[in-house]
Amino acid sequence: MKQQRMSALRALACGSAVVSGALALTACGSSDSSGSGDASPTPTAAAATSAAGGIPCGKATTLQASGSTAQQYAMQNWIKKYTRACPDIKINYTGNGSGDGQSDFLAGRTAFAGSDSALSTEQVSRSEKVCSGKGQAVHLPMVGGPVAVGFNLPGVKELTLDAPTLAKIFNAQITKWNDPAIAKLNSGVELPSTEIRAAHRSDSSGTTDGFTSYLRTAAPNEWPYEHSKEWKAKGGQSAESSSGLADKVKQTEGSIGYFELSYAAARDIPTVALSTGAPAPVQASILSASKSIAESKVVGKGKDLTLQINYATKAPGAYPVDVVTYEIVCDKGNKPATWPATKAFLTYVASKKGQEDLSFQGYATLPAGIVNKVRSTVNGLS
């Protein structure tokens, strides 16, 4: 099983859209938490101070965090490696969706939140209640990745769609797989008359926010809803968490849904190539997502590093449906009991050591300039 997982994720890193093999990690569901999970011998606390790439571990404590399921694989990897080096620090990360992660942080229940979408202006104002000394929440981008559109259509292994057609499918305006709009994009493919069963997230999700941002930007006439963490369109099936939605697509003939590429790879779900206006349709892959994310710009002010993704990119080989996952903390006024460890962990995550090999976990590389800004910003938080 371990060998299958590594083979699948190596293929992801090389740009393959769909790979065979199963992920050995079963703790990626929406109700799971990731602790240190490693009982192997560890160095003493004093010796471990510089073990995590020369980064101090901070004071011994237990960190509670929650949010994005999109970053779950990365978070498990970070926690395992960091707590092995820093055994006096325990980190419990619950993948309950970006919306719940934001709510947990704003209620003071967690040291940091993971989120695929930025807090609203109103939420940032609310954060002043949990960030003492007139501090407020800021966003630190840590990983990126493609949101794949997976489908279950026996006999059809490759499928191309564009934003207007996708918008109509998920808005229940195109209901059969052999609809002329789909057939036009897939010349030579024998499409069945099977009913389309579009599936979306039932929980508040940054992945939904990213997917609907793409539809709203690239197909504004066909997608009348504003982007949101909550699903706005009518009809369709639903499931909680990325893993739950991927399971529904895997189990339902005629279905189509959206989830991070790693979940498609884990279940051997074929994914849609997108016609973006580039010379050729673009498949979801680590390389194609990295090309698109490279166009991102920092739009946050001060220590906030919120990014703006170009969902309408037509660059050759750039896949436009991507998410960037943020860790949300206070710019100042973080909890004294947990901040030393939180800062040390985030410093490790943003470091060269923390960022290496993430492509094998199914994540796209953030531009070097952005990662460098994250490193310097974390150092200045308090």
mmCIF file of C-alpha atoms in Angstrom:
data_model
loop_
_atom_site.group_PDB
_atom_site.id
_atom_site.type_symbol
_atom_site.label_atom_id
_atom_site.label_comp_id
_atom_site.label_asym_id
_atom_site.label_seq_id
_atom_site.Cartn_x
_atom_site.Cartn_y
_atom_site.Cartn_z
ATOM 1 C CA MET A 1 0.000 0.000 0.000
ATOM 2 C CA LYS A 2 2.807 2.415 0.887
ATOM 3 C CA GLN A 3 4.543 1.738 -2.420
ATOM 4 C CA GLN A 4 1.274 2.331 -4.314
ATOM 5 C CA ARG A 5 0.795 5.669 -2.581
ATOM 6 C CA MET A 6 4.311 6.865 -3.337
ATOM 7 C CA SER A 7 3.977 5.828 -6.986
ATOM 8 C CA ALA A 8 0.703 7.731 -7.279
ATOM 9 C CA LEU A 9 2.059 10.907 -5.758
ATOM 10 C CA ARG A 10 5.275 10.796 -7.796
ATOM 11 C CA ALA A 11 3.056 10.732 -10.873
ATOM 12 C CA LEU A 12 1.175 13.734 -9.526
ATOM 13 C CA ALA A 13 4.417 15.636 -9.125
ATOM 14 C CA CYS A 14 5.363 14.862 -12.714
ATOM 15 C CA GLY A 15 2.113 16.377 -13.965
ATOM 16 C CA SER A 16 -0.114 13.361 -14.406
ATOM 17 C CA ALA A 17 -3.759 14.263 -13.950
ATOM 18 C CA VAL A 18 -5.005 10.873 -12.824
ATOM 19 C CA VAL A 19 -2.867 8.117 -11.406
ATOM 20 C CA SER A 20 -3.420 4.609 -10.113
ATOM 21 C CA GLY A 21 -2.765 3.569 -6.550
ATOM 22 C CA ALA A 22 -4.285 4.246 -3.162
ATOM 23 C CA LEU A 23 -3.180 6.603 -0.419
ATOM 24 C CA ALA A 24 -2.227 4.799 2.743
ATOM 25 C CA LEU A 25 -3.312 7.788 4.838
ATOM 26 C CA THR A 26 -6.817 7.221 6.146
ATOM 27 C CA ALA A 27 -6.874 10.215 8.466
ATOM 28 C CA CYS A 28 -7.871 12.666 5.755
ATOM 29 C CA GLY A 29 -11.601 12.582 6.390
ATOM 30 C CA SER A 30 -13.412 15.581 7.730
ATOM 31 C CA SER A 31 -13.655 14.266 11.283
ATOM 32 C CA ASP A 32 -10.046 13.155 11.710
ATOM 33 C CA SER A 33 -7.287 14.840 13.679
ATOM 34 C CA SER A 34 -3.557 14.620 13.088
ATOM 35 C CA GLY A 35 -1.283 14.485 16.083
ATOM 36 C CA SER A 36 2.347 13.511 16.199
ATOM 37 C CA GLY A 37 1.378 9.924 15.386
ATOM 38 C CA ASP A 38 4.956 8.705 15.866
ATOM 39 C CA ALA A 39 6.146 6.627 18.796
ATOM 40 C CA SER A 40 9.713 6.153 17.551
ATOM 41 C CA PRO A 41 12.625 7.236 19.768
ATOM 42 C CA THR A 42 13.212 10.968 19.737
ATOM 43 C CA PRO A 43 16.046 13.175 20.947
ATOM 44 C CA THR A 44 15.765 15.014 24.241
ATOM 45 C CA ALA A 45 13.932 18.324 24.258
ATOM 46 C CA ALA A 46 17.177 20.224 24.598
ATOM 47 C CA ALA A 47 18.773 18.433 21.665
ATOM 48 C CA ALA A 48 15.608 18.816 19.593
ATOM 49 C CA THR A 49 15.709 22.609 19.825
ATOM 50 C CA SER A 50 17.613 22.861 16.560
ATOM 51 C CA ALA A 51 16.602 19.527 15.056
ATOM 52 C CA ALA A 52 13.823 20.889 12.849
ATOM 53 C CA GLY A 53 16.086 22.493 10.287
ATOM 54 C CA GLY A 54 17.750 24.672 12.917
ATOM 55 C CA ILE A 55 14.429 26.157 14.024
ATOM 56 C CA PRO A 56 13.736 26.452 17.781
ATOM 57 C CA CYS A 57 10.802 24.332 18.882
ATOM 58 C CA GLY A 58 9.231 26.836 21.212
ATOM 59 C CA LYS A 59 7.825 26.078 24.671
ATOM 60 C CA ALA A 60 6.311 22.668 25.339
ATOM 61 C CA THR A 61 2.568 22.760 24.740
ATOM 62 C CA THR A 62 -0.305 21.259 22.767
ATOM 63 C CA LEU A 63 -1.552 23.220 19.767
ATOM 64 C CA GLN A 64 -5.135 22.893 18.593
ATOM 65 C CA ALA A 65 -5.818 23.853 14.984
ATOM 66 C CA SER A 66 -8.536 23.132 12.433
ATOM 67 C CA GLY A 67 -9.864 23.954 8.983
ATOM 68 C CA SER A 68 -9.039 23.134 5.392
ATOM 69 C CA THR A 69 -9.211 19.535 4.220
ATOM 70 C CA ALA A 70 -7.297 20.617 1.100
ATOM 71 C CA GLN A 71 -4.091 20.950 3.116
ATOM 72 C CA GLN A 72 -4.638 17.804 5.166
ATOM 73 C CA TYR A 73 -1.961 15.698 3.490
ATOM 74 C CA ALA A 74 0.563 18.531 3.835
ATOM 75 C CA MET A 75 -0.411 19.155 7.448
ATOM 76 C CA GLN A 76 0.041 15.493 8.348
ATOM 77 C CA ASN A 77 3.481 15.551 6.755
ATOM 78 C CA TRP A 78 4.492 18.744 8.571
ATOM 79 C CA ILE A 79 3.182 17.603 11.946
ATOM 80 C CA LYS A 80 4.862 14.221 11.749
ATOM 81 C CA LYS A 81 8.264 15.652 10.854
ATOM 82 C CA TYR A 82 8.103 18.620 13.205
ATOM 83 C CA THR A 83 6.900 16.792 16.299
ATOM 84 C CA ARG A 84 9.476 14.064 15.707
ATOM 85 C CA ALA A 85 12.114 16.782 16.047
ATOM 86 C CA CYS A 86 10.216 18.630 18.786
ATOM 87 C CA PRO A 87 8.672 15.875 20.946
ATOM 88 C CA ASP A 88 7.491 18.269 23.672
ATOM 89 C CA ILE A 89 5.079 19.923 21.243
ATOM 90 C CA LYS A 90 1.857 18.176 20.252
ATOM 91 C CA ILE A 91 -0.247 19.455 17.362
ATOM 92 C CA ASN A 92 -3.832 18.359 16.813
ATOM 93 C CA TYR A 93 -5.198 19.432 13.437
ATOM 94 C CA THR A 94 -8.847 18.708 12.656
ATOM 95 C CA GLY A 95 -9.836 18.829 8.995
ATOM 96 C CA ASN A 96 -13.388 20.132 9.367
ATOM 97 C CA GLY A 97 -13.479 22.494 6.378
ATOM 98 C CA SER A 98 -12.304 26.071 5.933
ATOM 99 C CA GLY A 99 -15.525 27.623 7.229
ATOM 100 C CA ASP A 100 -15.464 25.719 10.515
ATOM 101 C CA GLY A 101 -11.741 26.335 10.843
ATOM 102 C CA GLN A 102 -12.319 30.074 10.543
ATOM 103 C CA SER A 103 -15.146 29.895 13.102
ATOM 104 C CA ASP A 104 -12.977 27.940 15.541
ATOM 105 C CA PHE A 105 -10.186 30.509 15.315
ATOM 106 C CA LEU A 106 -12.525 33.496 15.668
ATOM 107 C CA ALA A 107 -14.053 31.867 18.764
ATOM 108 C CA GLY A 108 -10.597 31.483 20.315
ATOM 109 C CA ARG A 109 -10.683 27.683 20.259
ATOM 110 C CA THR A 110 -7.528 27.203 18.167
ATOM 111 C CA ALA A 111 -3.998 28.547 17.848
ATOM 112 C CA PHE A 112 -4.342 28.874 14.076
ATOM 113 C CA ALA A 113 -6.753 28.046 11.285
ATOM 114 C CA GLY A 114 -6.190 26.467 7.902
ATOM 115 C CA SER A 115 -8.317 27.975 5.145
ATOM 116 C CA ASP A 116 -8.512 27.902 1.351
ATOM 117 C CA SER A 117 -10.282 31.249 1.302
ATOM 118 C CA ALA A 118 -9.634 34.543 3.022
ATOM 119 C CA LEU A 119 -11.654 35.895 5.911
ATOM 120 C CA SER A 120 -14.211 38.540 5.029
ATOM 121 C CA THR A 121 -13.731 42.150 6.141
ATOM 122 C CA GLU A 122 -16.339 41.558 8.835
ATOM 123 C CA GLN A 123 -14.514 38.458 10.062
ATOM 124 C CA VAL A 124 -11.201 40.316 10.220
ATOM 125 C CA SER A 125 -12.915 42.932 12.397
ATOM 126 C CA ARG A 126 -14.249 40.158 14.646
ATOM 127 C CA SER A 127 -10.742 38.744 15.003
ATOM 128 C CA GLU A 128 -9.794 41.758 17.124
ATOM 129 C CA LYS A 129 -11.641 40.044 19.986
ATOM 130 C CA VAL A 130 -9.218 37.110 19.965
ATOM 131 C CA CYS A 131 -6.094 39.075 18.983
ATOM 132 C CA SER A 132 -5.130 41.183 21.982
ATOM 133 C CA GLY A 133 -3.401 44.551 21.861
ATOM 134 C CA LYS A 134 -5.356 45.743 18.805
ATOM 135 C CA GLY A 135 -4.100 42.883 16.694
ATOM 136 C CA GLN A 136 -6.085 41.270 13.896
ATOM 137 C CA ALA A 137 -6.062 38.139 11.773
ATOM 138 C CA VAL A 138 -3.671 37.816 8.831
ATOM 139 C CA HIS A 139 -3.310 35.187 6.104
ATOM 140 C CA LEU A 140 -0.082 33.291 5.443
ATOM 141 C CA PRO A 141 -0.149 31.320 2.163
ATOM 142 C CA MET A 142 1.640 27.996 2.654
ATOM 143 C CA VAL A 143 0.616 25.590 -0.109
ATOM 144 C CA GLY A 144 -1.265 25.620 -3.385
ATOM 145 C CA GLY A 145 -2.847 23.018 -5.568
ATOM 146 C CA PRO A 146 -5.316 22.268 -8.346
ATOM 147 C CA VAL A 147 -9.003 21.638 -7.767
ATOM 148 C CA ALA A 148 -9.751 18.762 -10.109
ATOM 149 C CA VAL A 149 -13.157 18.184 -11.678
ATOM 150 C CA GLY A 150 -13.644 14.440 -11.367
ATOM 151 C CA PHE A 151 -16.257 12.403 -13.209
ATOM 152 C CA ASN A 152 -17.688 8.885 -13.256
ATOM 153 C CA LEU A 153 -18.799 7.944 -16.750
ATOM 154 C CA PRO A 154 -18.148 4.293 -17.665
ATOM 155 C CA GLY A 155 -16.633 3.970 -21.116
ATOM 156 C CA VAL A 156 -15.350 7.557 -21.118
ATOM 157 C CA LYS A 157 -11.797 7.980 -19.893
ATOM 158 C CA GLU A 158 -11.036 11.459 -21.244
ATOM 159 C CA LEU A 159 -13.343 14.464 -21.157
ATOM 160 C CA THR A 160 -12.913 18.130 -22.048
ATOM 161 C CA LEU A 161 -15.161 20.907 -20.747
ATOM 162 C CA ASP A 162 -14.992 24.691 -20.609
ATOM 163 C CA ALA A 163 -16.159 27.157 -17.974
ATOM 164 C CA PRO A 164 -19.557 27.993 -19.544
ATOM 165 C CA THR A 165 -20.411 24.314 -19.955
ATOM 166 C CA LEU A 166 -19.281 23.490 -16.416
ATOM 167 C CA ALA A 167 -21.361 26.372 -15.070
ATOM 168 C CA LYS A 168 -24.447 25.068 -16.839
ATOM 169 C CA ILE A 169 -23.812 21.535 -15.592
ATOM 170 C CA PHE A 170 -23.497 22.612 -11.971
ATOM 171 C CA ASN A 171 -26.460 24.968 -12.315
ATOM 172 C CA ALA A 172 -28.675 22.132 -13.632
ATOM 173 C CA GLN A 173 -29.047 23.672 -17.106
ATOM 174 C CA ILE A 174 -27.236 20.804 -18.838
ATOM 175 C CA THR A 175 -28.582 17.497 -17.545
ATOM 176 C CA LYS A 176 -27.501 14.789 -20.024
ATOM 177 C CA TRP A 177 -23.972 13.677 -20.818
ATOM 178 C CA ASN A 178 -24.649 13.656 -24.565
ATOM 179 C CA ASP A 179 -25.793 17.288 -24.556
ATOM 180 C CA PRO A 180 -24.663 19.093 -27.759
ATOM 181 C CA ALA A 181 -22.513 21.526 -25.755
ATOM 182 C CA ILE A 182 -20.514 18.649 -24.258
ATOM 183 C CA ALA A 183 -20.388 16.755 -27.568
ATOM 184 C CA LYS A 184 -18.974 19.809 -29.348
ATOM 185 C CA LEU A 185 -16.017 19.873 -26.944
ATOM 186 C CA ASN A 186 -15.420 16.127 -27.273
ATOM 187 C CA SER A 187 -15.379 15.303 -30.969
ATOM 188 C CA GLY A 188 -15.015 11.575 -31.573
ATOM 189 C CA VAL A 189 -15.987 10.597 -28.026
ATOM 190 C CA GLU A 190 -19.076 8.404 -27.698
ATOM 191 C CA LEU A 191 -21.066 10.099 -24.950
ATOM 192 C CA PRO A 192 -23.965 8.237 -23.298
ATOM 193 C CA SER A 193 -27.386 9.732 -22.626
ATOM 194 C CA THR A 194 -26.804 9.157 -18.922
ATOM 195 C CA GLU A 195 -28.268 11.725 -16.552
ATOM 196 C CA ILE A 196 -25.665 14.082 -15.117
ATOM 197 C CA ARG A 197 -25.479 13.927 -11.326
ATOM 198 C CA ALA A 198 -23.561 17.033 -10.282
ATOM 199 C CA ALA A 199 -22.241 16.921 -6.718
ATOM 200 C CA HIS A 200 -21.042 19.731 -4.466
ATOM 201 C CA ARG A 201 -19.802 20.279 -0.910
ATOM 202 C CA SER A 202 -22.430 20.433 1.818
ATOM 203 C CA ASP A 203 -20.123 22.119 4.336
ATOM 204 C CA SER A 204 -18.582 25.574 4.260
ATOM 205 C CA SER A 205 -15.538 25.060 2.080
ATOM 206 C CA GLY A 206 -12.638 27.023 0.681
ATOM 207 C CA THR A 207 -12.539 24.505 -2.164
ATOM 208 C CA THR A 208 -16.082 25.541 -3.067
ATOM 209 C CA ASP A 209 -14.993 29.165 -2.861
ATOM 210 C CA GLY A 210 -12.136 28.489 -5.292
ATOM 211 C CA PHE A 211 -14.293 26.490 -7.699
ATOM 212 C CA THR A 212 -17.092 29.072 -7.755
ATOM 213 C CA SER A 213 -14.524 31.871 -8.107
ATOM 214 C CA TYR A 214 -13.402 30.168 -11.312
ATOM 215 C CA LEU A 215 -16.984 29.785 -12.599
ATOM 216 C CA ARG A 216 -17.897 33.374 -11.714
ATOM 217 C CA THR A 217 -14.730 34.783 -13.321
ATOM 218 C CA ALA A 218 -14.508 32.599 -16.428
ATOM 219 C CA ALA A 219 -18.248 32.211 -17.123
ATOM 220 C CA PRO A 220 -20.053 35.207 -15.579
ATOM 221 C CA ASN A 221 -23.044 34.964 -17.921
ATOM 222 C CA GLU A 222 -23.644 31.302 -17.146
ATOM 223 C CA TRP A 223 -22.859 31.439 -13.404
ATOM 224 C CA PRO A 224 -25.099 34.101 -11.808
ATOM 225 C CA TYR A 225 -23.895 33.526 -8.246
ATOM 226 C CA GLU A 226 -21.103 35.263 -6.383
ATOM 227 C CA HIS A 227 -18.241 33.069 -5.252
ATOM 228 C CA SER A 228 -18.741 31.697 -1.754
ATOM 229 C CA LYS A 229 -17.635 29.046 0.715
ATOM 230 C CA GLU A 230 -21.287 27.924 0.767
ATOM 231 C CA TRP A 231 -22.846 26.322 -2.319
ATOM 232 C CA LYS A 232 -25.390 28.733 -3.842
ATOM 233 C CA ALA A 233 -26.767 26.919 -6.903
ATOM 234 C CA LYS A 234 -29.938 24.861 -6.706
ATOM 235 C CA GLY A 235 -30.228 21.112 -7.016
ATOM 236 C CA GLY A 236 -27.514 18.508 -7.254
ATOM 237 C CA GLN A 237 -26.155 16.045 -4.733
ATOM 238 C CA SER A 238 -23.932 16.998 -1.830
ATOM 239 C CA ALA A 239 -21.342 15.528 0.501
ATOM 240 C CA GLU A 240 -19.249 16.749 3.406
ATOM 241 C CA SER A 241 -15.493 17.298 2.996
ATOM 242 C CA SER A 242 -13.280 16.762 -0.018
ATOM 243 C CA SER A 243 -12.915 13.082 0.756
ATOM 244 C CA GLY A 244 -16.680 12.663 1.099
ATOM 245 C CA LEU A 245 -17.329 14.380 -2.215
ATOM 246 C CA ALA A 246 -14.687 12.314 -3.974
ATOM 247 C CA ASP A 247 -16.231 9.144 -2.523
ATOM 248 C CA LYS A 248 -19.659 10.167 -3.832
ATOM 249 C CA VAL A 249 -18.313 10.677 -7.351
ATOM 250 C CA LYS A 250 -16.437 7.368 -7.198
ATOM 251 C CA GLN A 251 -19.595 5.537 -6.153
ATOM 252 C CA THR A 252 -22.164 7.267 -8.393
ATOM 253 C CA GLU A 253 -22.389 6.560 -12.122
ATOM 254 C CA GLY A 254 -22.956 9.705 -14.170
ATOM 255 C CA SER A 255 -21.628 11.974 -11.430
ATOM 256 C CA ILE A 256 -19.260 14.932 -11.558
ATOM 257 C CA GLY A 257 -17.734 16.881 -8.672
ATOM 258 C CA TYR A 258 -14.770 19.024 -7.618
ATOM 259 C CA PHE A 259 -12.009 18.248 -5.110
ATOM 260 C CA GLU A 260 -8.267 18.555 -4.737
ATOM 261 C CA LEU A 261 -6.281 16.465 -7.215
ATOM 262 C CA SER A 262 -4.823 14.274 -4.483
ATOM 263 C CA TYR A 263 -8.313 12.959 -3.663
ATOM 264 C CA ALA A 264 -8.885 12.054 -7.314
ATOM 265 C CA ALA A 265 -5.541 10.285 -7.447
ATOM 266 C CA ALA A 266 -6.274 8.352 -4.268
ATOM 267 C CA ARG A 267 -9.467 6.935 -5.783
ATOM 268 C CA ASP A 268 -8.368 6.620 -9.411
ATOM 269 C CA ILE A 269 -11.066 9.078 -10.535
ATOM 270 C CA PRO A 270 -10.595 10.495 -14.061
ATOM 271 C CA THR A 271 -10.503 14.283 -14.255
ATOM 272 C CA VAL A 272 -11.702 16.855 -16.774
ATOM 273 C CA ALA A 273 -9.323 18.728 -19.075
ATOM 274 C CA LEU A 274 -10.330 22.397 -19.255
ATOM 275 C CA SER A 275 -10.590 24.373 -22.446
ATOM 276 C CA THR A 276 -9.377 27.801 -21.311
ATOM 277 C CA GLY A 277 -8.653 29.566 -24.587
ATOM 278 C CA ALA A 278 -5.090 28.251 -24.580
ATOM 279 C CA PRO A 279 -3.915 26.334 -27.680
ATOM 280 C CA ALA A 280 -4.818 23.014 -26.035
ATOM 281 C CA PRO A 281 -7.067 21.877 -23.150
ATOM 282 C CA VAL A 282 -5.264 21.736 -19.811
ATOM 283 C CA GLN A 283 -5.355 18.822 -17.402
ATOM 284 C CA ALA A 284 -5.171 19.288 -13.649
ATOM 285 C CA SER A 285 -1.633 18.576 -12.477
ATOM 286 C CA ILE A 286 0.975 19.947 -10.134
ATOM 287 C CA LEU A 287 2.895 21.535 -12.998
ATOM 288 C CA SER A 288 -0.151 23.133 -14.632
ATOM 289 C CA ALA A 289 -1.373 24.490 -11.289
ATOM 290 C CA SER A 290 2.066 25.920 -10.512
ATOM 291 C CA LYS A 291 2.035 27.800 -13.831
ATOM 292 C CA SER A 292 -1.283 29.390 -12.940
ATOM 293 C CA ILE A 293 -0.425 30.150 -9.303
ATOM 294 C CA ALA A 294 2.765 31.855 -10.503
ATOM 295 C CA GLU A 295 0.495 34.632 -11.826
ATOM 296 C CA SER A 296 -0.911 35.293 -8.325
ATOM 297 C CA LYS A 297 -0.478 38.705 -6.717
ATOM 298 C CA VAL A 298 -0.420 39.702 -3.052
ATOM 299 C CA VAL A 299 -3.445 41.927 -2.427
ATOM 300 C CA GLY A 300 -3.354 41.930 1.375
ATOM 301 C CA LYS A 301 -2.122 44.976 3.258
ATOM 302 C CA GLY A 302 0.651 45.149 5.839
ATOM 303 C CA LYS A 303 1.415 41.704 7.237
ATOM 304 C CA ASP A 304 -1.581 40.156 5.519
ATOM 305 C CA LEU A 305 -0.510 38.108 2.483
ATOM 306 C CA THR A 306 -3.850 37.296 0.866
ATOM 307 C CA LEU A 307 -3.323 36.322 -2.782
ATOM 308 C CA GLN A 308 -5.398 36.993 -5.882
ATOM 309 C CA ILE A 309 -5.460 34.034 -8.297
ATOM 310 C CA ASN A 310 -5.971 34.580 -12.021
ATOM 311 C CA TYR A 311 -8.909 32.228 -12.638
ATOM 312 C CA ALA A 312 -9.266 33.484 -16.199
ATOM 313 C CA THR A 313 -5.722 32.640 -17.292
ATOM 314 C CA LYS A 314 -5.270 31.551 -20.908
ATOM 315 C CA ALA A 315 -1.560 30.865 -20.592
ATOM 316 C CA PRO A 316 -0.504 27.649 -22.341
ATOM 317 C CA GLY A 317 -0.383 24.760 -19.892
ATOM 318 C CA ALA A 318 -1.832 26.773 -16.978
ATOM 319 C CA TYR A 319 -4.683 25.117 -15.071
ATOM 320 C CA PRO A 320 -7.008 27.846 -13.752
ATOM 321 C CA VAL A 321 -8.967 26.151 -10.936
ATOM 322 C CA ASP A 322 -6.590 26.348 -8.009
ATOM 323 C CA VAL A 323 -6.634 27.041 -4.317
ATOM 324 C CA VAL A 324 -3.994 28.497 -2.041
ATOM 325 C CA THR A 325 -4.271 27.398 1.551
ATOM 326 C CA TYR A 326 -3.571 29.931 4.269
ATOM 327 C CA GLU A 327 -2.642 29.550 7.902
ATOM 328 C CA ILE A 328 -4.548 32.248 9.792
ATOM 329 C CA VAL A 329 -3.051 33.796 12.931
ATOM 330 C CA CYS A 330 -2.962 37.223 14.580
ATOM 331 C CA ASP A 331 -0.463 39.836 13.415
ATOM 332 C CA LYS A 332 0.013 40.551 17.112
ATOM 333 C CA GLY A 333 -1.726 39.478 20.275
ATOM 334 C CA ASN A 334 -1.543 35.720 19.730
ATOM 335 C CA LYS A 335 -2.052 33.614 22.870
ATOM 336 C CA PRO A 336 1.124 33.776 25.015
ATOM 337 C CA ALA A 337 0.844 30.129 26.096
ATOM 338 C CA THR A 338 0.858 28.721 22.580
ATOM 339 C CA TRP A 339 2.413 31.396 20.377
ATOM 340 C CA PRO A 340 6.099 30.400 20.808
ATOM 341 C CA ALA A 341 5.313 26.890 19.557
ATOM 342 C CA THR A 342 2.906 28.152 16.881
ATOM 343 C CA LYS A 343 5.484 30.602 15.542
ATOM 344 C CA ALA A 344 8.170 27.914 15.543
ATOM 345 C CA PHE A 345 5.892 25.485 13.685
ATOM 346 C CA LEU A 346 4.893 28.060 11.054
ATOM 347 C CA THR A 347 8.537 29.050 10.641
ATOM 348 C CA TYR A 348 9.346 25.406 9.953
ATOM 349 C CA VAL A 349 6.392 25.023 7.537
ATOM 350 C CA ALA A 350 7.545 28.029 5.486
ATOM 351 C CA SER A 351 11.205 27.015 5.553
ATOM 352 C CA LYS A 352 13.009 25.276 2.721
ATOM 353 C CA LYS A 353 12.910 22.054 4.724
ATOM 354 C CA GLY A 354 9.179 22.379 5.373
ATOM 355 C CA GLN A 355 8.364 23.144 1.752
ATOM 356 C CA GLU A 356 10.456 20.403 0.167
ATOM 357 C CA ASP A 357 8.790 17.326 -1.305
ATOM 358 C CA LEU A 358 5.287 18.795 -1.053
ATOM 359 C CA SER A 359 4.761 18.022 -4.740
ATOM 360 C CA PHE A 360 4.835 14.346 -3.779
ATOM 361 C CA GLN A 361 1.957 15.060 -1.436
ATOM 362 C CA GLY A 362 -0.036 16.529 -4.340
ATOM 363 C CA TYR A 363 0.675 20.245 -3.843
ATOM 364 C CA ALA A 364 1.820 22.960 -6.206
ATOM 365 C CA THR A 365 4.798 25.186 -5.533
ATOM 366 C CA LEU A 366 4.166 28.775 -4.489
ATOM 367 C CA PRO A 367 6.283 31.445 -6.211
ATOM 368 C CA ALA A 368 9.625 31.987 -4.472
ATOM 369 C CA GLY A 369 8.884 35.669 -3.914
ATOM 370 C CA ILE A 370 5.695 34.838 -2.016
ATOM 371 C CA VAL A 371 7.352 32.151 0.113
ATOM 372 C CA ASN A 372 10.119 34.594 1.035
ATOM 373 C CA LYS A 373 7.487 37.151 2.107
ATOM 374 C CA VAL A 374 5.816 34.511 4.274
ATOM 375 C CA ARG A 375 9.121 33.710 5.987
ATOM 376 C CA SER A 376 9.912 37.313 6.809
ATOM 377 C CA THR A 377 6.329 38.020 7.890
ATOM 378 C CA VAL A 378 6.156 35.082 10.312
ATOM 379 C CA ASN A 379 9.352 36.331 11.934
ATOM 380 C CA GLY A 380 7.700 39.676 12.656
ATOM 381 C CA LEU A 381 4.463 38.359 14.185
ATOM 382 C CA SER A 382 3.905 38.343 17.941
#
